[in-house]
């Protein structure tokens, strides 16, 4: 196993805490393309964020709408606070946004291989997240879902809920998507604002996210909308 090492400061630009102080939909778009990197057992495990969902306290699909609890306290803390919870038998990763109770769920990502996170890191991610038969999971499938993402990166609720990004877990600047797909969130129960279009996908990675919004039968303008960056910001929000 390779030895633990610090990130080369000349090559990596970390996101500041101020980055998260924006509207939840704006943050959901801004997080696409960013690299999440977690140091564990001497290795940096890394993935590019390709799918996010935004949530607001005043809509029924959000955890914050259910009220304050100790487990949900991160949603009521300053922007950039990590909120983790258990869902579908695994861990899920969120970040608080501007406005009490508002947050963004990191829905899926794509493994990163570079000089910091090399083959040994990818192999460790595959060890952490085998398929249901115990076999090695294909790289493009490792983070294709919110719980798969956390399992592959070794992120656990007890370790990170209500914490801040630090020297062991951080987000890095990276080229933004050229086009974003906006669509409805997944897994929202009927009657809990299931039709709100608060899910955002990096169009270049659509087939690798939780559920491809461009799959057969989906129509632009009805099932999804395409957003294009204008002058360095996603001006829709």
mmCIF file of C-alpha atoms in Angstrom:
data_model
loop_
_atom_site.group_PDB
_atom_site.id
_atom_site.type_symbol
_atom_site.label_atom_id
_atom_site.label_comp_id
_atom_site.label_asym_id
_atom_site.label_seq_id
_atom_site.Cartn_x
_atom_site.Cartn_y
_atom_site.Cartn_z
ATOM 1 C CA UNK A 1 0.000 0.000 0.000
ATOM 2 C CA UNK A 2 1.348 3.450 -0.883
ATOM 3 C CA UNK A 3 2.322 5.785 1.922
ATOM 4 C CA UNK A 4 0.079 8.607 3.069
ATOM 5 C CA UNK A 5 0.941 11.905 1.384
ATOM 6 C CA UNK A 6 -0.209 15.485 1.340
ATOM 7 C CA UNK A 7 -1.820 17.019 -1.709
ATOM 8 C CA UNK A 8 0.556 19.011 -3.958
ATOM 9 C CA UNK A 9 -0.584 22.575 -3.252
ATOM 10 C CA UNK A 10 0.532 23.816 -6.668
ATOM 11 C CA UNK A 11 -1.774 21.353 -8.422
ATOM 12 C CA UNK A 12 -4.904 21.397 -6.278
ATOM 13 C CA UNK A 13 -7.255 24.259 -5.447
ATOM 14 C CA UNK A 14 -9.573 23.430 -2.567
ATOM 15 C CA UNK A 15 -13.054 24.873 -2.297
ATOM 16 C CA UNK A 16 -13.401 27.500 0.401
ATOM 17 C CA UNK A 17 -16.211 27.524 2.943
ATOM 18 C CA UNK A 18 -17.659 30.574 1.163
ATOM 19 C CA UNK A 19 -18.292 28.389 -1.895
ATOM 20 C CA UNK A 20 -21.273 26.743 -0.178
ATOM 21 C CA UNK A 21 -22.995 29.997 0.800
ATOM 22 C CA UNK A 22 -25.422 30.073 -2.121
ATOM 23 C CA UNK A 23 -28.904 28.939 -3.056
ATOM 24 C CA UNK A 24 -29.327 25.149 -2.989
ATOM 25 C CA UNK A 25 -30.041 24.858 -6.724
ATOM 26 C CA UNK A 26 -27.083 27.085 -7.567
ATOM 27 C CA UNK A 27 -24.884 25.001 -5.264
ATOM 28 C CA UNK A 28 -26.149 21.754 -6.816
ATOM 29 C CA UNK A 29 -25.030 23.004 -10.239
ATOM 30 C CA UNK A 30 -21.740 24.435 -8.945
ATOM 31 C CA UNK A 31 -20.777 21.133 -7.298
ATOM 32 C CA UNK A 32 -20.981 19.242 -10.596
ATOM 33 C CA UNK A 33 -17.500 18.559 -11.905
ATOM 34 C CA UNK A 34 -15.813 19.127 -8.555
ATOM 35 C CA UNK A 35 -13.561 16.386 -7.195
ATOM 36 C CA UNK A 36 -14.253 14.886 -3.792
ATOM 37 C CA UNK A 37 -11.159 13.326 -2.257
ATOM 38 C CA UNK A 38 -10.982 11.288 0.951
ATOM 39 C CA UNK A 39 -7.792 10.077 2.617
ATOM 40 C CA UNK A 40 -8.111 6.678 4.270
ATOM 41 C CA UNK A 41 -5.553 4.017 5.172
ATOM 42 C CA UNK A 42 -2.781 5.923 3.455
ATOM 43 C CA UNK A 43 -4.613 6.361 0.157
ATOM 44 C CA UNK A 44 -6.515 9.238 -1.442
ATOM 45 C CA UNK A 45 -9.824 7.949 -2.838
ATOM 46 C CA UNK A 46 -11.313 10.344 -5.372
ATOM 47 C CA UNK A 47 -14.327 10.867 -7.622
ATOM 48 C CA UNK A 48 -15.762 13.598 -9.845
ATOM 49 C CA UNK A 49 -19.277 14.695 -8.851
ATOM 50 C CA UNK A 50 -21.671 14.062 -11.756
ATOM 51 C CA UNK A 51 -25.141 14.185 -10.154
ATOM 52 C CA UNK A 52 -26.684 16.264 -7.357
ATOM 53 C CA UNK A 53 -30.088 17.049 -5.889
ATOM 54 C CA UNK A 54 -31.126 20.222 -4.067
ATOM 55 C CA UNK A 55 -33.507 20.331 -1.098
ATOM 56 C CA UNK A 56 -35.238 23.184 0.713
ATOM 57 C CA UNK A 57 -36.636 23.317 4.220
ATOM 58 C CA UNK A 58 -40.018 24.546 2.945
ATOM 59 C CA UNK A 59 -40.695 21.601 0.603
ATOM 60 C CA UNK A 60 -41.948 18.203 1.658
ATOM 61 C CA UNK A 61 -39.182 16.126 0.081
ATOM 62 C CA UNK A 62 -36.517 17.480 2.415
ATOM 63 C CA UNK A 63 -35.380 16.045 5.726
ATOM 64 C CA UNK A 64 -35.377 19.542 7.204
ATOM 65 C CA UNK A 65 -39.140 19.808 6.633
ATOM 66 C CA UNK A 66 -39.537 17.083 9.267
ATOM 67 C CA UNK A 67 -38.007 19.359 11.877
ATOM 68 C CA UNK A 68 -34.822 19.656 13.881
ATOM 69 C CA UNK A 69 -33.317 16.541 15.481
ATOM 70 C CA UNK A 70 -29.824 15.753 16.702
ATOM 71 C CA UNK A 71 -29.191 13.552 13.648
ATOM 72 C CA UNK A 72 -30.400 16.312 11.310
ATOM 73 C CA UNK A 73 -28.626 19.157 13.088
ATOM 74 C CA UNK A 74 -26.152 19.637 10.211
ATOM 75 C CA UNK A 75 -28.985 20.933 8.013
ATOM 76 C CA UNK A 76 -29.397 23.862 10.421
ATOM 77 C CA UNK A 77 -25.683 24.634 10.622
ATOM 78 C CA UNK A 78 -23.631 27.030 8.412
ATOM 79 C CA UNK A 79 -23.263 26.362 4.657
ATOM 80 C CA UNK A 80 -20.730 23.638 3.876
ATOM 81 C CA UNK A 81 -21.534 21.503 6.922
ATOM 82 C CA UNK A 82 -21.574 17.810 6.077
ATOM 83 C CA UNK A 83 -24.912 16.077 6.572
ATOM 84 C CA UNK A 84 -24.829 12.288 6.384
ATOM 85 C CA UNK A 85 -27.676 9.864 6.955
ATOM 86 C CA UNK A 86 -28.593 6.230 6.293
ATOM 87 C CA UNK A 87 -30.683 5.417 3.222
ATOM 88 C CA UNK A 88 -31.310 2.240 1.245
ATOM 89 C CA UNK A 89 -29.021 0.283 3.528
ATOM 90 C CA UNK A 90 -26.071 2.648 3.187
ATOM 91 C CA UNK A 91 -24.644 6.084 3.877
ATOM 92 C CA UNK A 92 -25.512 9.280 1.983
ATOM 93 C CA UNK A 93 -23.531 12.516 1.705
ATOM 94 C CA UNK A 94 -24.965 16.055 1.676
ATOM 95 C CA UNK A 95 -23.752 19.610 2.245
ATOM 96 C CA UNK A 96 -25.761 22.384 3.857
ATOM 97 C CA UNK A 97 -26.458 25.375 1.607
ATOM 98 C CA UNK A 98 -27.494 28.989 2.125
ATOM 99 C CA UNK A 99 -30.629 29.251 4.221
ATOM 100 C CA UNK A 100 -31.484 27.190 7.289
ATOM 101 C CA UNK A 101 -32.507 23.650 6.390
ATOM 102 C CA UNK A 102 -31.433 23.833 2.737
ATOM 103 C CA UNK A 103 -28.931 21.316 1.368
ATOM 104 C CA UNK A 104 -27.523 19.445 -1.616
ATOM 105 C CA UNK A 105 -27.311 15.658 -1.880
ATOM 106 C CA UNK A 106 -24.309 14.220 -3.720
ATOM 107 C CA UNK A 107 -26.199 11.673 -5.780
ATOM 108 C CA UNK A 108 -23.435 10.055 -7.845
ATOM 109 C CA UNK A 109 -19.867 10.494 -9.046
ATOM 110 C CA UNK A 110 -17.227 8.993 -11.337
ATOM 111 C CA UNK A 111 -13.845 7.641 -10.073
ATOM 112 C CA UNK A 112 -10.805 9.849 -10.625
ATOM 113 C CA UNK A 113 -7.410 8.461 -11.557
ATOM 114 C CA UNK A 114 -4.505 10.918 -11.383
ATOM 115 C CA UNK A 115 -1.073 11.240 -9.802
ATOM 116 C CA UNK A 116 -2.637 11.693 -6.369
ATOM 117 C CA UNK A 117 -5.235 8.936 -6.609
ATOM 118 C CA UNK A 118 -3.697 6.173 -8.703
ATOM 119 C CA UNK A 119 -4.423 2.535 -9.444
ATOM 120 C CA UNK A 120 -3.944 1.550 -5.813
ATOM 121 C CA UNK A 121 -6.684 4.005 -4.832
ATOM 122 C CA UNK A 122 -9.054 2.639 -7.454
ATOM 123 C CA UNK A 123 -8.369 -0.912 -6.313
ATOM 124 C CA UNK A 124 -9.118 0.113 -2.736
ATOM 125 C CA UNK A 125 -12.445 1.616 -3.852
ATOM 126 C CA UNK A 126 -13.279 -1.661 -5.581
ATOM 127 C CA UNK A 127 -12.414 -3.590 -2.427
ATOM 128 C CA UNK A 128 -14.682 -1.356 -0.378
ATOM 129 C CA UNK A 129 -17.582 -1.739 -2.802
ATOM 130 C CA UNK A 130 -17.833 -5.173 -4.475
ATOM 131 C CA UNK A 131 -21.032 -6.149 -6.276
ATOM 132 C CA UNK A 132 -23.752 -8.278 -4.666
ATOM 133 C CA UNK A 133 -21.889 -11.470 -5.597
ATOM 134 C CA UNK A 134 -18.662 -10.195 -4.040
ATOM 135 C CA UNK A 135 -17.016 -9.589 -7.412
ATOM 136 C CA UNK A 136 -15.020 -6.536 -8.457
ATOM 137 C CA UNK A 137 -17.360 -3.761 -9.538
ATOM 138 C CA UNK A 138 -16.554 -1.961 -12.813
ATOM 139 C CA UNK A 139 -15.003 1.469 -12.212
ATOM 140 C CA UNK A 140 -17.880 3.335 -13.867
ATOM 141 C CA UNK A 141 -20.349 1.587 -11.520
ATOM 142 C CA UNK A 142 -18.496 2.265 -8.262
ATOM 143 C CA UNK A 143 -20.133 5.606 -7.470
ATOM 144 C CA UNK A 144 -23.322 5.350 -9.564
ATOM 145 C CA UNK A 145 -25.655 6.095 -6.658
ATOM 146 C CA UNK A 146 -25.579 7.945 -3.341
ATOM 147 C CA UNK A 147 -24.822 4.932 -1.149
ATOM 148 C CA UNK A 148 -22.421 3.381 -3.669
ATOM 149 C CA UNK A 149 -20.517 6.673 -3.708
ATOM 150 C CA UNK A 150 -20.090 6.735 0.059
ATOM 151 C CA UNK A 151 -19.152 3.070 0.223
ATOM 152 C CA UNK A 152 -16.517 3.436 -2.492
ATOM 153 C CA UNK A 153 -14.986 6.495 -0.827
ATOM 154 C CA UNK A 154 -15.134 5.016 2.674
ATOM 155 C CA UNK A 155 -17.454 7.717 4.049
ATOM 156 C CA UNK A 156 -19.493 6.806 7.131
ATOM 157 C CA UNK A 157 -22.262 8.615 8.997
ATOM 158 C CA UNK A 158 -20.611 8.360 12.470
ATOM 159 C CA UNK A 159 -17.340 9.795 11.127
ATOM 160 C CA UNK A 160 -18.629 12.754 9.152
ATOM 161 C CA UNK A 161 -22.150 13.850 10.078
ATOM 162 C CA UNK A 162 -22.200 17.501 11.246
ATOM 163 C CA UNK A 163 -18.471 17.885 10.475
ATOM 164 C CA UNK A 164 -16.652 20.275 8.149
ATOM 165 C CA UNK A 165 -14.341 19.501 5.264
ATOM 166 C CA UNK A 166 -10.751 19.173 6.458
ATOM 167 C CA UNK A 167 -7.330 17.743 5.644
ATOM 168 C CA UNK A 168 -8.800 14.237 5.287
ATOM 169 C CA UNK A 169 -11.882 15.073 3.216
ATOM 170 C CA UNK A 170 -12.178 17.974 0.840
ATOM 171 C CA UNK A 171 -13.537 19.188 -2.479
ATOM 172 C CA UNK A 172 -11.315 20.463 -5.278
ATOM 173 C CA UNK A 173 -11.817 22.839 -8.167
ATOM 174 C CA UNK A 174 -12.030 21.136 -11.577
ATOM 175 C CA UNK A 175 -13.389 22.041 -15.026
ATOM 176 C CA UNK A 176 -17.171 22.564 -14.876
ATOM 177 C CA UNK A 177 -19.619 20.676 -17.106
ATOM 178 C CA UNK A 178 -20.278 22.139 -20.534
ATOM 179 C CA UNK A 179 -23.938 21.275 -20.191
ATOM 180 C CA UNK A 180 -26.186 20.361 -17.260
ATOM 181 C CA UNK A 181 -29.383 18.326 -17.334
ATOM 182 C CA UNK A 182 -32.124 19.486 -14.976
ATOM 183 C CA UNK A 183 -34.848 16.999 -14.108
ATOM 184 C CA UNK A 184 -36.995 15.641 -11.287
ATOM 185 C CA UNK A 185 -35.456 14.083 -8.214
ATOM 186 C CA UNK A 186 -35.443 10.344 -7.699
ATOM 187 C CA UNK A 187 -37.090 8.313 -4.946
ATOM 188 C CA UNK A 188 -39.365 11.069 -3.628
ATOM 189 C CA UNK A 189 -42.647 9.573 -2.319
ATOM 190 C CA UNK A 190 -45.915 10.633 -3.939
ATOM 191 C CA UNK A 191 -47.315 13.702 -2.242
ATOM 192 C CA UNK A 192 -43.924 14.962 -1.047
ATOM 193 C CA UNK A 193 -43.177 17.384 -3.905
ATOM 194 C CA UNK A 194 -41.974 14.584 -6.165
ATOM 195 C CA UNK A 195 -42.373 16.730 -9.307
ATOM 196 C CA UNK A 196 -39.929 19.473 -8.358
ATOM 197 C CA UNK A 197 -37.070 19.609 -10.927
ATOM 198 C CA UNK A 198 -34.270 19.783 -8.389
ATOM 199 C CA UNK A 199 -31.964 17.076 -9.801
ATOM 200 C CA UNK A 200 -28.898 18.104 -11.823
ATOM 201 C CA UNK A 201 -26.636 15.895 -13.949
ATOM 202 C CA UNK A 202 -23.396 16.557 -15.833
ATOM 203 C CA UNK A 203 -24.614 15.811 -19.374
ATOM 204 C CA UNK A 204 -21.289 14.259 -20.385
ATOM 205 C CA UNK A 205 -21.740 11.602 -17.674
ATOM 206 C CA UNK A 206 -25.504 11.062 -17.961
ATOM 207 C CA UNK A 207 -25.212 7.327 -18.635
ATOM 208 C CA UNK A 208 -23.087 6.845 -15.509
ATOM 209 C CA UNK A 209 -25.402 8.513 -12.978
ATOM 210 C CA UNK A 210 -28.060 6.897 -10.788
ATOM 211 C CA UNK A 211 -30.629 6.828 -13.605
ATOM 212 C CA UNK A 212 -29.873 8.173 -17.071
ATOM 213 C CA UNK A 213 -32.164 11.177 -17.697
ATOM 214 C CA UNK A 214 -31.500 10.812 -21.441
ATOM 215 C CA UNK A 215 -32.666 7.195 -21.608
ATOM 216 C CA UNK A 216 -35.078 6.046 -24.281
ATOM 217 C CA UNK A 217 -38.532 7.571 -23.897
ATOM 218 C CA UNK A 218 -37.433 10.746 -22.125
ATOM 219 C CA UNK A 219 -38.306 14.006 -23.897
ATOM 220 C CA UNK A 220 -36.583 17.356 -23.570
ATOM 221 C CA UNK A 221 -38.961 20.006 -22.286
ATOM 222 C CA UNK A 222 -41.178 17.396 -20.654
ATOM 223 C CA UNK A 223 -38.906 15.092 -18.668
ATOM 224 C CA UNK A 224 -35.705 17.158 -18.564
ATOM 225 C CA UNK A 225 -34.211 20.519 -19.506
ATOM 226 C CA UNK A 226 -30.732 21.353 -20.814
ATOM 227 C CA UNK A 227 -28.815 24.203 -19.160
ATOM 228 C CA UNK A 228 -25.792 25.794 -20.771
ATOM 229 C CA UNK A 229 -23.256 27.862 -18.850
ATOM 230 C CA UNK A 230 -23.314 31.593 -19.545
ATOM 231 C CA UNK A 231 -20.394 33.856 -18.675
ATOM 232 C CA UNK A 232 -19.011 31.543 -16.023
ATOM 233 C CA UNK A 233 -22.176 30.984 -14.026
ATOM 234 C CA UNK A 234 -25.351 28.963 -14.279
ATOM 235 C CA UNK A 235 -27.584 31.999 -14.657
ATOM 236 C CA UNK A 236 -30.839 30.041 -14.278
ATOM 237 C CA UNK A 237 -30.606 30.443 -10.487
#
